[in-house]
Amino acid sequence: MSYGFYIYGILTLPAPQDLNLEGLDRQPVQIKILDDFAVIYSEAQQERYLASRRNLLSHEKVLEEIMQAGDVYDGLRQRNLLPVQFGLLVASWETFTQQLIRPHQEELTQLLAKLSGRREVSVKVFWDTEAEIQALLAENPDIKTERDKLAGQPLNMEQVIQIGQAIEQGMSDRKQGIINLFQGTLNSIAIDVVENNPQMDTMIYNAAYLIPWEAESQFSEQVEALDRQFEERLRIRYNNFTAPFNFARLRLFSSN
């Protein structure tokens, strides 16, 4: 029984030759030329793919290996890859062409041009919330004194709210100061920046950067300098290479 084709991404021509990659269900990754684009796909073995860790990693691995193998001219990566969101299956190439490729040809061309010679990197910043509160109180003895009264004598609701608001504002200011420093240090290196929502309470910053291939060493040096500046206060997670999902937002390429 045929389940159609599982789509990983779209490339500009010329298409890569002699791919030796495995995709989902250990199927060989292939290229289909449609109009002016090369579509990366494998034969679908399921009617629908669950977003399991294994499947997600397989999807991303295909894209990253194709990007890593991109042709290099004058030290610059030239392979323009537009990643497709996980889970897209198409029943036939005719449908894919008529409903997706041709109606959005101009948008696809513009996005691929934007991604040419560029890569996505990401920075996630974490802190110890309790340690930051203690540091805030140590730096603001008036707030600490008022806070300590909570344990020593009854306070009315207005006083409790005022102390809570003072701590909340202080924490917000500390967080924003860190974010401002990261933005001021890293944003100027990037072509584009997408700031995503933190994924947990201890994460205070979560950003993706579209940078030129050749700028990665400069970018990583700045991340390392920030890490040294904050010593043990922050934990910085830096991903120096991924498919540019944050900069290839096409609503038509959705599995929903």
Coordinates of N, CA and C in Angstrom, one line a residue:
M1 N 0.8 -1.2 0.0 CA 0.0 0.0 0.0 C 0.9 1.2 0.0
S2 N 0.5 2.2 -0.9 CA 1.3 3.4 -1.0 C 0.8 4.5 -0.1
Y3 N 1.7 5.1 0.6 CA 1.3 6.3 1.5 C 1.9 7.6 1.0
G4 N 2.4 7.6 -0.3 CA 2.8 8.8 -0.9 C 4.3 9.1 -0.5
F5 N 4.6 10.4 -0.4 CA 5.9 10.9 -0.2 C 6.0 11.8 1.1
Y6 N 7.1 11.5 1.8 CA 7.4 12.3 3.0 C 8.4 13.4 2.6
I7 N 8.0 14.7 2.9 CA 8.8 15.8 2.4 C 9.7 16.4 3.6
Y8 N 11.0 16.6 3.3 CA 11.9 17.2 4.2 C 12.2 18.7 4.0
G9 N 12.3 19.0 2.7 CA 12.7 20.4 2.4 C 12.8 20.6 0.9
I10 N 13.1 21.9 0.6 CA 13.2 22.3 -0.8 C 14.5 23.0 -1.1
L11 N 15.1 22.7 -2.2 CA 16.4 23.3 -2.6 C 16.2 24.0 -3.9
T12 N 17.2 24.9 -4.1 CA 17.3 25.5 -5.5 C 18.1 24.6 -6.3
L13 N 18.0 24.8 -7.6 CA 18.8 24.0 -8.6 C 20.1 24.6 -8.7
P14 N 21.2 23.8 -9.1 CA 21.1 22.4 -9.4 C 21.0 21.6 -8.1
A15 N 20.3 20.4 -8.3 CA 20.1 19.5 -7.2 C 21.4 18.7 -6.9
P16 N 21.5 18.3 -5.6 CA 22.7 17.5 -5.3 C 22.5 16.1 -5.9
Q17 N 23.7 15.5 -6.2 CA 23.7 14.2 -6.8 C 24.1 13.1 -5.9
D18 N 23.7 11.9 -6.1 CA 24.2 10.7 -5.4 C 24.0 10.8 -3.9
L19 N 22.8 11.1 -3.5 CA 22.6 11.2 -2.0 C 22.8 9.8 -1.4
N20 N 23.4 9.8 -0.3 CA 23.5 8.5 0.4 C 23.0 8.7 1.9
L21 N 21.7 9.0 2.0 CA 21.1 9.4 3.3 C 19.9 8.5 3.5
E22 N 19.7 8.2 4.8 CA 18.5 7.5 5.2 C 17.6 8.4 5.9
G23 N 16.3 8.4 5.6 CA 15.3 9.2 6.2 C 14.4 8.4 7.2
L24 N 13.2 8.8 7.3 CA 12.3 8.1 8.2 C 12.1 6.6 7.7
D25 N 11.9 5.7 8.7 CA 11.7 4.3 8.4 C 12.9 3.7 7.6
R26 N 14.1 4.4 7.7 CA 15.3 3.9 7.0 C 15.1 3.9 5.5
Q27 N 14.3 4.7 5.0 CA 14.1 4.8 3.6 C 15.1 5.8 3.0
P28 N 15.6 5.4 1.7 CA 16.6 6.3 1.1 C 16.0 7.7 0.8
V29 N 16.8 8.7 1.0 CA 16.4 10.1 0.7 C 16.6 10.3 -0.8
Q30 N 15.7 10.9 -1.4 CA 15.7 11.1 -2.9 C 15.4 12.6 -3.2
I31 N 15.6 12.9 -4.5 CA 15.3 14.3 -5.0 C 14.3 14.2 -6.1
K32 N 13.3 15.1 -6.1 CA 12.3 15.2 -7.1 C 12.4 16.6 -7.7
I33 N 12.6 16.8 -9.0 CA 12.7 18.1 -9.6 C 11.3 18.5 -10.0
L34 N 10.8 19.7 -9.4 CA 9.5 20.2 -9.7 C 9.7 21.7 -10.1
D35 N 9.4 22.0 -11.4 CA 9.7 23.3 -11.9 C 11.1 23.8 -11.6
D36 N 11.3 24.9 -10.9 CA 12.6 25.4 -10.6 C 13.2 24.9 -9.2
F37 N 12.6 23.9 -8.6 CA 13.0 23.5 -7.3 C 13.3 22.0 -7.2
A38 N 14.1 21.7 -6.2 CA 14.4 20.3 -6.0 C 13.8 19.9 -4.6
V39 N 12.9 19.0 -4.6 CA 12.2 18.6 -3.3 C 12.9 17.4 -2.7
I40 N 13.3 17.4 -1.5 CA 13.9 16.3 -0.7 C 12.8 15.5 -0.1
Y41 N 12.8 14.2 -0.4 CA 11.8 13.3 0.1 C 12.2 11.9 0.3
S42 N 11.4 11.1 0.9 CA 11.6 9.6 0.9 C 10.2 9.0 0.8
E43 N 10.1 7.8 0.4 CA 8.9 7.0 0.3 C 8.3 6.9 1.7
A44 N 7.0 7.3 1.9 CA 6.3 7.2 3.1 C 5.9 5.8 3.4
Q45 N 6.2 5.3 4.6 CA 5.8 3.9 5.0 C 4.7 3.9 6.0
Q46 N 4.2 5.1 6.3 CA 3.1 5.2 7.3 C 2.1 6.3 6.8
E47 N 0.9 6.1 7.2 CA -0.2 7.1 6.8 C 0.1 8.4 7.5
R48 N 0.6 8.4 8.7 CA 0.9 9.6 9.5 C 2.0 9.3 10.5
Y49 N 3.0 10.3 10.6 CA 4.1 10.1 11.4 C 4.0 10.9 12.7
L50 N 4.1 10.1 13.8 CA 4.1 10.7 15.2 C 5.3 11.6 15.4
A51 N 5.2 12.7 16.1 CA 6.3 13.5 16.4 C 7.1 13.0 17.6
S52 N 7.6 11.8 17.4 CA 8.5 11.2 18.5 C 9.9 11.8 18.4
R53 N 10.6 11.6 19.4 CA 12.0 12.1 19.4 C 12.8 11.5 18.3
R54 N 12.6 10.2 18.1 CA 13.3 9.5 17.0 C 13.0 10.1 15.6
N55 N 11.7 10.2 15.4 CA 11.3 10.8 14.1 C 11.7 12.2 13.9
L56 N 11.6 13.0 14.9 CA 12.1 14.4 14.8 C 13.6 14.5 14.5
L57 N 14.3 13.7 15.2 CA 15.8 13.7 15.0 C 16.1 13.2 13.6
S58 N 15.4 12.2 13.1 CA 15.7 11.7 11.7 C 15.4 12.8 10.7
H59 N 14.3 13.5 10.9 CA 13.9 14.6 10.0 C 15.0 15.7 9.9
E60 N 15.4 16.1 11.1 CA 16.4 17.2 11.2 C 17.8 16.7 10.7
K61 N 18.1 15.4 10.9 CA 19.4 14.9 10.5 C 19.5 14.9 9.0
V62 N 18.5 14.6 8.3 CA 18.5 14.7 6.8 C 18.8 16.1 6.3
L63 N 18.1 17.1 6.9 CA 18.3 18.5 6.5 C 19.7 18.9 6.8
E64 N 20.2 18.6 8.0 CA 21.5 19.1 8.4 C 22.6 18.5 7.6
E65 N 22.5 17.2 7.2 CA 23.5 16.5 6.4 C 23.6 17.1 5.0
I66 N 22.4 17.4 4.5 CA 22.4 18.1 3.2 C 23.0 19.4 3.2
M67 N 22.7 20.2 4.3 CA 23.3 21.5 4.4 C 24.8 21.4 4.6
Q68 N 25.3 20.5 5.4 CA 26.7 20.3 5.6 C 27.5 19.9 4.3
A69 N 26.8 19.2 3.5 CA 27.4 18.7 2.2 C 27.2 19.7 1.1
G70 N 26.7 20.9 1.4 CA 26.5 21.9 0.3 C 27.8 22.3 -0.4
D71 N 27.7 22.6 -1.6 CA 28.8 23.1 -2.4 C 29.4 24.3 -1.8
V72 N 30.7 24.4 -1.8 CA 31.4 25.6 -1.2 C 32.1 26.3 -2.4
Y73 N 31.9 27.6 -2.5 CA 32.6 28.5 -3.4 C 33.1 29.7 -2.7
D74 N 34.5 29.9 -2.8 CA 35.1 31.0 -2.1 C 34.9 30.9 -0.6
G75 N 34.8 29.7 -0.1 CA 34.6 29.5 1.4 C 33.2 29.7 1.8
L76 N 32.2 29.9 0.9 CA 30.8 30.2 1.3 C 29.9 29.0 0.9
R77 N 29.1 28.6 1.8 CA 28.1 27.6 1.5 C 27.0 28.1 0.5
Q78 N 26.8 27.4 -0.5 CA 25.9 28.0 -1.5 C 24.5 27.2 -1.6
R79 N 24.5 26.1 -0.9 CA 23.2 25.3 -1.0 C 22.1 26.0 -0.2
N80 N 21.1 26.4 -1.0 CA 19.9 27.1 -0.4 C 18.9 26.0 0.0
L81 N 18.6 25.9 1.3 CA 17.7 24.9 1.7 C 16.6 25.5 2.5
L82 N 15.4 25.2 2.1 CA 14.2 25.6 2.8 C 13.6 24.4 3.6
P83 N 13.8 24.4 4.9 CA 13.3 23.2 5.6 C 11.7 23.2 5.7
V84 N 11.2 22.0 5.7 CA 9.7 21.9 5.8 C 9.4 21.3 7.2
Q85 N 8.4 21.8 7.8 CA 7.9 21.4 9.1 C 7.7 19.9 9.1
F86 N 8.1 19.3 10.2 CA 7.9 17.8 10.4 C 6.5 17.4 10.1
G87 N 6.4 16.3 9.4 CA 5.1 15.6 9.3 C 4.4 15.8 8.0
L88 N 5.0 16.5 7.0 CA 4.2 16.7 5.7 C 4.3 15.5 4.8
L89 N 3.2 14.9 4.4 CA 3.1 13.9 3.4 C 2.3 14.4 2.2
V90 N 2.7 14.0 1.0 CA 1.9 14.3 -0.2 C 1.5 13.1 -0.9
A91 N 0.3 13.0 -1.4 CA -0.1 11.8 -2.1 C 0.4 11.7 -3.5
S92 N 0.6 12.8 -4.2 CA 1.2 12.8 -5.6 C 2.0 14.1 -5.8
W93 N 2.9 14.0 -6.8 CA 3.7 15.2 -7.2 C 2.8 16.2 -7.9
E94 N 1.8 15.7 -8.6 CA 1.0 16.7 -9.3 C 0.2 17.6 -8.4
T95 N -0.3 17.0 -7.3 CA -1.0 17.7 -6.3 C 0.0 18.7 -5.6
F96 N 1.1 18.2 -5.3 CA 2.1 19.1 -4.6 C 2.5 20.3 -5.5
T97 N 2.7 20.0 -6.8 CA 3.0 21.1 -7.7 C 1.9 22.1 -7.8
Q98 N 0.7 21.6 -8.1 CA -0.5 22.5 -8.4 C -0.9 23.3 -7.2
Q99 N -0.9 22.7 -6.0 CA -1.4 23.3 -4.8 C -0.4 24.1 -4.0
L100 N 0.9 23.7 -4.1 CA 1.9 24.3 -3.2 C 3.0 25.0 -4.0
I101 N 3.6 24.3 -4.9 CA 4.8 24.9 -5.6 C 4.4 26.1 -6.5
R102 N 3.5 25.9 -7.4 CA 3.2 27.0 -8.3 C 2.5 28.2 -7.7
P103 N 1.5 28.0 -6.8 CA 0.9 29.2 -6.2 C 1.8 30.0 -5.4
H104 N 2.9 29.4 -4.9 CA 3.8 30.1 -3.9 C 5.2 30.2 -4.5
Q105 N 5.4 30.2 -5.8 CA 6.7 30.2 -6.4 C 7.5 31.4 -6.0
E106 N 6.9 32.6 -6.1 CA 7.6 33.8 -5.8 C 8.1 33.8 -4.3
E107 N 7.2 33.4 -3.4 CA 7.6 33.4 -2.0 C 8.7 32.4 -1.7
L108 N 8.6 31.2 -2.3 CA 9.6 30.2 -2.2 C 11.0 30.7 -2.7
T109 N 11.0 31.4 -3.8 CA 12.2 31.9 -4.4 C 12.8 33.0 -3.5
Q110 N 12.0 33.8 -2.9 CA 12.5 34.9 -2.0 C 13.1 34.3 -0.7
L111 N 12.4 33.3 -0.2 CA 12.9 32.7 1.0 C 14.2 32.0 0.8
L112 N 14.3 31.3 -0.3 CA 15.5 30.5 -0.6 C 16.7 31.5 -0.8
A113 N 16.4 32.7 -1.4 CA 17.4 33.7 -1.6 C 17.9 34.2 -0.3
K114 N 16.9 34.4 0.6 CA 17.3 35.0 2.0 C 18.2 34.0 2.7
L115 N 18.0 32.7 2.5 CA 18.8 31.7 3.3 C 20.1 31.3 2.6
S116 N 20.3 31.8 1.4 CA 21.5 31.5 0.7 C 22.8 31.9 1.5
G117 N 23.7 30.9 1.6 CA 25.0 31.2 2.3 C 24.8 31.5 3.8
R118 N 23.7 31.1 4.4 CA 23.4 31.4 5.8 C 23.0 30.2 6.6
R119 N 23.2 30.2 7.9 CA 22.8 29.1 8.7 C 22.1 29.7 10.0
E120 N 21.4 28.8 10.6 CA 20.7 29.2 11.9 C 21.5 28.6 13.1
V121 N 21.7 29.5 14.1 CA 22.3 29.1 15.4 C 21.3 29.6 16.4
S122 N 21.4 29.0 17.6 CA 20.5 29.4 18.7 C 21.2 29.5 20.0
V123 N 20.7 30.4 20.9 CA 21.2 30.6 22.2 C 20.0 30.6 23.2
K124 N 20.2 29.7 24.2 CA 19.2 29.6 25.3 C 20.0 30.0 26.6
V125 N 19.4 30.8 27.4 CA 20.0 31.3 28.6 C 19.2 30.9 29.8
F126 N 19.9 30.3 30.8 CA 19.2 29.8 32.0 C 19.8 30.5 33.3
W127 N 19.0 30.7 34.3 CA 19.6 31.1 35.6 C 19.0 30.3 36.7
D128 N 19.6 30.5 37.9 CA 19.0 29.9 39.1 C 18.1 30.9 39.8
T129 N 16.8 30.7 39.7 CA 15.9 31.7 40.2 C 16.1 32.0 41.7
E130 N 16.3 31.0 42.5 CA 16.4 31.3 44.0 C 17.7 32.1 44.2
A131 N 18.8 31.7 43.5 CA 20.1 32.4 43.7 C 19.9 33.9 43.3
E132 N 19.2 34.1 42.2 CA 19.0 35.5 41.8 C 18.2 36.3 42.8
I133 N 17.2 35.7 43.4 CA 16.4 36.4 44.4 C 17.3 36.8 45.6
Q134 N 18.1 35.8 46.0 CA 19.0 36.1 47.2 C 20.0 37.2 46.8
A135 N 20.5 37.2 45.6 CA 21.4 38.3 45.1 C 20.7 39.6 45.1
L136 N 19.5 39.6 44.6 CA 18.7 40.8 44.6 C 18.5 41.4 46.0
L137 N 18.1 40.6 47.0 CA 17.9 41.0 48.3 C 19.2 41.5 48.9
A138 N 20.4 40.9 48.6 CA 21.6 41.3 49.1 C 22.0 42.7 48.6
E139 N 21.6 43.0 47.4 CA 22.0 44.2 46.7 C 20.9 45.3 47.1
N140 N 19.8 44.9 47.7 CA 18.8 45.9 48.0 C 18.3 45.6 49.5
P141 N 19.1 46.1 50.4 CA 18.8 45.8 51.9 C 17.4 46.3 52.3
D142 N 16.9 47.4 51.7 CA 15.6 47.8 52.1 C 14.5 46.8 51.8
I143 N 14.6 46.2 50.6 CA 13.7 45.1 50.2 C 13.8 43.9 51.2
K144 N 15.1 43.6 51.5 CA 15.3 42.5 52.3 C 14.8 42.7 53.7
T145 N 14.9 43.9 54.2 CA 14.4 44.2 55.6 C 12.9 44.1 55.6
E146 N 12.2 44.6 54.6 CA 10.8 44.5 54.5 C 10.4 43.0 54.3
R147 N 11.1 42.3 53.5 CA 10.8 40.9 53.3 C 10.9 40.1 54.6
D148 N 12.0 40.4 55.4 CA 12.2 39.7 56.6 C 11.1 39.9 57.7
K149 N 10.4 41.0 57.6 CA 9.4 41.3 58.5 C 8.2 40.3 58.4
L150 N 8.1 39.7 57.2 CA 7.1 38.7 57.0 C 7.2 37.5 58.0
A151 N 8.5 37.2 58.4 CA 8.6 36.1 59.3 C 8.6 36.6 60.8
G152 N 8.7 37.9 61.0 CA 8.8 38.4 62.4 C 7.5 39.0 62.9
Q153 N 6.6 39.5 62.1 CA 5.4 40.1 62.6 C 4.3 40.1 61.5
P154 N 3.1 40.2 62.0 CA 2.0 40.2 61.0 C 2.1 41.4 60.1
L155 N 1.7 41.2 58.8 CA 1.7 42.3 57.8 C 0.3 42.3 57.2
N156 N -0.1 43.5 56.9 CA -1.4 43.5 56.2 C -1.2 43.2 54.7
M157 N -2.3 43.0 54.0 CA -2.2 42.5 52.6 C -1.5 43.6 51.7
E158 N -1.7 44.8 51.9 CA -1.1 45.8 51.1 C 0.4 45.8 51.2
Q159 N 0.9 45.6 52.5 CA 2.4 45.5 52.7 C 3.0 44.2 52.0
V160 N 2.2 43.1 52.1 CA 2.7 41.9 51.4 C 2.8 42.1 49.9
I161 N 1.7 42.7 49.4 CA 1.7 43.0 47.9 C 2.9 43.9 47.5
Q162 N 3.1 44.9 48.3 CA 4.2 45.9 48.0 C 5.5 45.2 47.9
I163 N 5.8 44.3 48.9 CA 7.1 43.6 49.0 C 7.2 42.7 47.8
G164 N 6.1 41.9 47.5 CA 6.1 41.0 46.3 C 6.3 41.8 45.0
Q165 N 5.7 42.9 44.9 CA 5.9 43.7 43.6 C 7.3 44.2 43.5
A166 N 7.9 44.6 44.7 CA 9.3 45.1 44.6 C 10.2 44.0 44.2
I167 N 10.1 42.8 44.7 CA 10.9 41.7 44.3 C 10.7 41.3 42.9
E168 N 9.4 41.3 42.4 CA 9.1 41.0 41.1 C 9.7 42.0 40.1
Q169 N 9.6 43.3 40.4 CA 10.2 44.3 39.6 C 11.7 44.2 39.5
G170 N 12.3 43.9 40.7 CA 13.8 43.7 40.7 C 14.2 42.6 39.9
M171 N 13.5 41.5 40.0 CA 13.9 40.3 39.2 C 13.7 40.6 37.7
S172 N 12.7 41.3 37.3 CA 12.4 41.6 35.9 C 13.6 42.5 35.4
D173 N 14.0 43.5 36.2 CA 15.1 44.4 35.8 C 16.4 43.6 35.6
R174 N 16.7 42.6 36.5 CA 17.9 41.8 36.4 C 17.8 41.0 35.1
K175 N 16.7 40.4 34.9 CA 16.5 39.6 33.7 C 16.7 40.4 32.4
Q176 N 16.1 41.6 32.4 CA 16.2 42.4 31.2 C 17.6 43.0 31.0
G177 N 18.3 43.2 32.0 CA 19.7 43.6 31.9 C 20.5 42.6 31.2
I178 N 20.3 41.3 31.6 CA 21.0 40.2 30.9 C 20.6 40.1 29.4
I179 N 19.3 40.2 29.2 CA 18.8 40.1 27.8 C 19.4 41.2 27.0
N180 N 19.4 42.4 27.5 CA 20.0 43.6 26.7 C 21.4 43.3 26.4
L181 N 22.2 42.8 27.3 CA 23.6 42.5 27.0 C 23.8 41.5 25.9
F182 N 23.0 40.4 25.9 CA 23.0 39.4 24.9 C 22.6 40.0 23.5
Q183 N 21.6 40.8 23.5 CA 21.1 41.4 22.3 C 22.2 42.4 21.7
G184 N 22.8 43.2 22.6 CA 23.8 44.1 22.2 C 25.0 43.5 21.7
T185 N 25.3 42.3 22.2 CA 26.6 41.6 21.8 C 26.4 40.8 20.5
L186 N 25.2 40.1 20.4 CA 25.0 39.1 19.3 C 24.2 39.6 18.1
N187 N 23.3 40.5 18.3 CA 22.3 40.8 17.2 C 23.0 41.5 16.0
S188 N 24.1 42.2 16.3 CA 24.8 42.9 15.2 C 25.5 41.9 14.3
I189 N 25.8 40.7 14.7 CA 26.4 39.7 13.9 C 25.4 39.0 12.9
A190 N 24.2 39.1 13.3 CA 23.1 38.3 12.6 C 22.5 39.1 11.5
I191 N 22.0 38.3 10.5 CA 21.2 38.9 9.4 C 19.8 39.1 9.9
D192 N 19.3 38.2 10.8 CA 17.9 38.2 11.3 C 17.9 37.5 12.7
V193 N 17.0 37.9 13.5 CA 16.9 37.3 14.8 C 15.4 37.0 15.1
V194 N 15.1 35.8 15.7 CA 13.8 35.5 16.1 C 13.9 35.1 17.6
E195 N 13.1 35.9 18.4 CA 13.1 35.6 19.9 C 11.9 34.8 20.2
N196 N 12.1 33.6 20.7 CA 11.1 32.6 21.0 C 10.8 32.7 22.5
N197 N 9.6 32.2 22.9 CA 9.2 32.2 24.3 C 10.1 31.2 25.0
P198 N 10.5 31.5 26.3 CA 11.2 30.6 27.1 C 10.4 29.3 27.3
Q199 N 11.1 28.2 27.4 CA 10.5 26.9 27.4 C 10.3 26.3 28.8
M200 N 10.9 27.0 29.8 CA 10.7 26.6 31.2 C 11.0 27.8 32.1
D201 N 10.7 27.7 33.4 CA 10.8 28.9 34.3 C 12.2 29.4 34.5
T202 N 13.2 28.5 34.4 CA 14.6 28.9 34.6 C 15.2 29.4 33.3
M203 N 14.5 29.3 32.2 CA 15.1 29.9 30.9 C 14.6 31.3 30.8
I204 N 15.6 32.3 30.7 CA 15.2 33.7 30.6 C 15.4 34.3 29.2
Y205 N 16.0 33.5 28.3 CA 16.2 34.0 27.0 C 16.3 32.9 26.0
N206 N 15.6 33.0 24.8 CA 15.6 31.9 23.9 C 15.5 32.5 22.5
A207 N 16.7 32.6 21.8 CA 16.7 33.3 20.5 C 17.4 32.5 19.4
A208 N 16.9 32.6 18.2 CA 17.6 32.0 17.0 C 18.1 33.1 16.2
Y209 N 19.3 32.9 15.6 CA 20.0 33.9 14.8 C 20.3 33.3 13.4
L210 N 20.0 34.1 12.4 CA 20.4 33.7 11.0 C 21.7 34.4 10.7
I211 N 22.8 33.7 10.5 CA 24.1 34.3 10.3 C 24.7 33.8 9.1
P212 N 25.7 34.5 8.5 CA 26.5 34.0 7.4 C 27.3 32.8 7.8
W213 N 27.5 31.8 6.9 CA 28.2 30.6 7.3 C 29.6 31.0 7.9
E214 N 30.3 32.0 7.3 CA 31.6 32.3 7.7 C 31.7 33.1 9.0
A215 N 30.5 33.5 9.5 CA 30.5 34.3 10.8 C 30.3 33.5 12.0
E216 N 30.2 32.1 11.9 CA 30.0 31.3 13.1 C 31.1 31.4 14.1
S217 N 32.3 31.4 13.7 CA 33.4 31.4 14.6 C 33.4 32.7 15.4
Q218 N 33.1 33.8 14.8 CA 33.0 35.1 15.5 C 31.8 35.1 16.4
F219 N 30.7 34.5 16.0 CA 29.5 34.4 16.9 C 29.8 33.6 18.1
S220 N 30.4 32.4 17.9 CA 30.7 31.5 19.0 C 31.7 32.2 20.0
E221 N 32.7 32.9 19.5 CA 33.6 33.6 20.4 C 32.9 34.6 21.3
Q222 N 31.9 35.3 20.7 CA 31.1 36.2 21.5 C 30.2 35.5 22.6
V223 N 29.7 34.4 22.2 CA 28.9 33.6 23.2 C 29.9 33.1 24.3
E224 N 31.0 32.7 24.0 CA 32.0 32.2 25.0 C 32.4 33.4 25.9
A225 N 32.6 34.6 25.3 CA 32.9 35.7 26.1 C 31.8 36.1 27.1
L226 N 30.6 36.0 26.7 CA 29.4 36.2 27.6 C 29.4 35.1 28.7
D227 N 29.7 33.9 28.3 CA 29.8 32.8 29.3 C 30.8 33.1 30.4
R228 N 32.0 33.6 30.0 CA 33.0 33.9 30.9 C 32.6 35.1 31.8
Q229 N 31.9 36.1 31.2 CA 31.5 37.3 31.9 C 30.6 37.0 33.1
F230 N 29.7 36.0 32.9 CA 28.7 35.7 33.9 C 29.2 34.5 34.8
E231 N 30.3 33.9 34.4 CA 30.9 32.8 35.2 C 29.8 31.7 35.5
E232 N 29.6 31.4 36.8 CA 28.7 30.4 37.2 C 27.3 30.9 37.3
R233 N 27.0 32.2 37.1 CA 25.7 32.7 37.3 C 24.7 32.2 36.3
L234 N 25.1 32.1 35.1 CA 24.2 31.7 34.0 C 24.7 30.3 33.4
R235 N 23.7 29.6 32.8 CA 24.0 28.5 32.0 C 23.6 28.8 30.6
I236 N 24.5 28.7 29.6 CA 24.2 29.1 28.3 C 24.3 27.8 27.4
R237 N 23.2 27.6 26.7 CA 23.2 26.5 25.7 C 23.2 27.0 24.3
Y238 N 24.3 26.7 23.6 CA 24.5 27.2 22.3 C 24.5 26.1 21.3
N239 N 23.6 26.2 20.3 CA 23.6 25.2 19.2 C 24.1 26.0 17.9
N240 N 25.3 25.5 17.5 CA 26.0 26.2 16.4 C 25.6 25.9 15.0
F241 N 24.6 24.9 14.9 CA 24.2 24.6 13.5 C 22.8 23.8 13.6
T242 N 21.9 24.3 12.8 CA 20.6 23.7 12.6 C 20.0 24.2 11.4
A243 N 19.0 23.4 10.8 CA 18.3 23.9 9.7 C 17.5 25.1 10.1
P244 N 17.4 26.1 9.2 CA 16.8 27.4 9.5 C 15.3 27.4 9.6
F245 N 14.7 26.6 10.5 CA 13.3 26.5 10.7 C 12.7 27.9 11.1
N246 N 13.4 28.6 12.0 CA 12.8 29.9 12.5 C 12.8 31.0 11.4
F247 N 13.4 30.8 10.3 CA 13.5 31.8 9.3 C 12.9 31.3 8.0
A248 N 12.1 30.3 8.0 CA 11.5 29.7 6.9 C 10.0 29.4 7.2
R249 N 9.3 30.4 7.7 CA 8.0 30.2 8.1 C 7.0 30.3 7.0
L250 N 6.6 29.1 6.5 CA 5.6 29.1 5.4 C 4.4 28.3 6.0
R251 N 3.3 28.9 6.1 CA 2.1 28.2 6.7 C 1.6 27.1 5.9
L252 N 1.9 27.1 4.6 CA 1.4 26.1 3.7 C 2.1 24.8 4.0
F253 N 3.3 24.8 4.5 CA 4.1 23.6 4.8 C 3.9 23.2 6.2
S254 N 2.7 22.8 6.5 CA 2.3 22.3 7.8 C 1.7 21.0 7.7
S255 N 1.9 20.1 8.7 CA 1.3 18.8 8.7 C -0.1 18.8 9.2
N256 N -0.6 20.0 9.7 CA -2.0 20.1 10.1 C -3.0 20.3 9.0

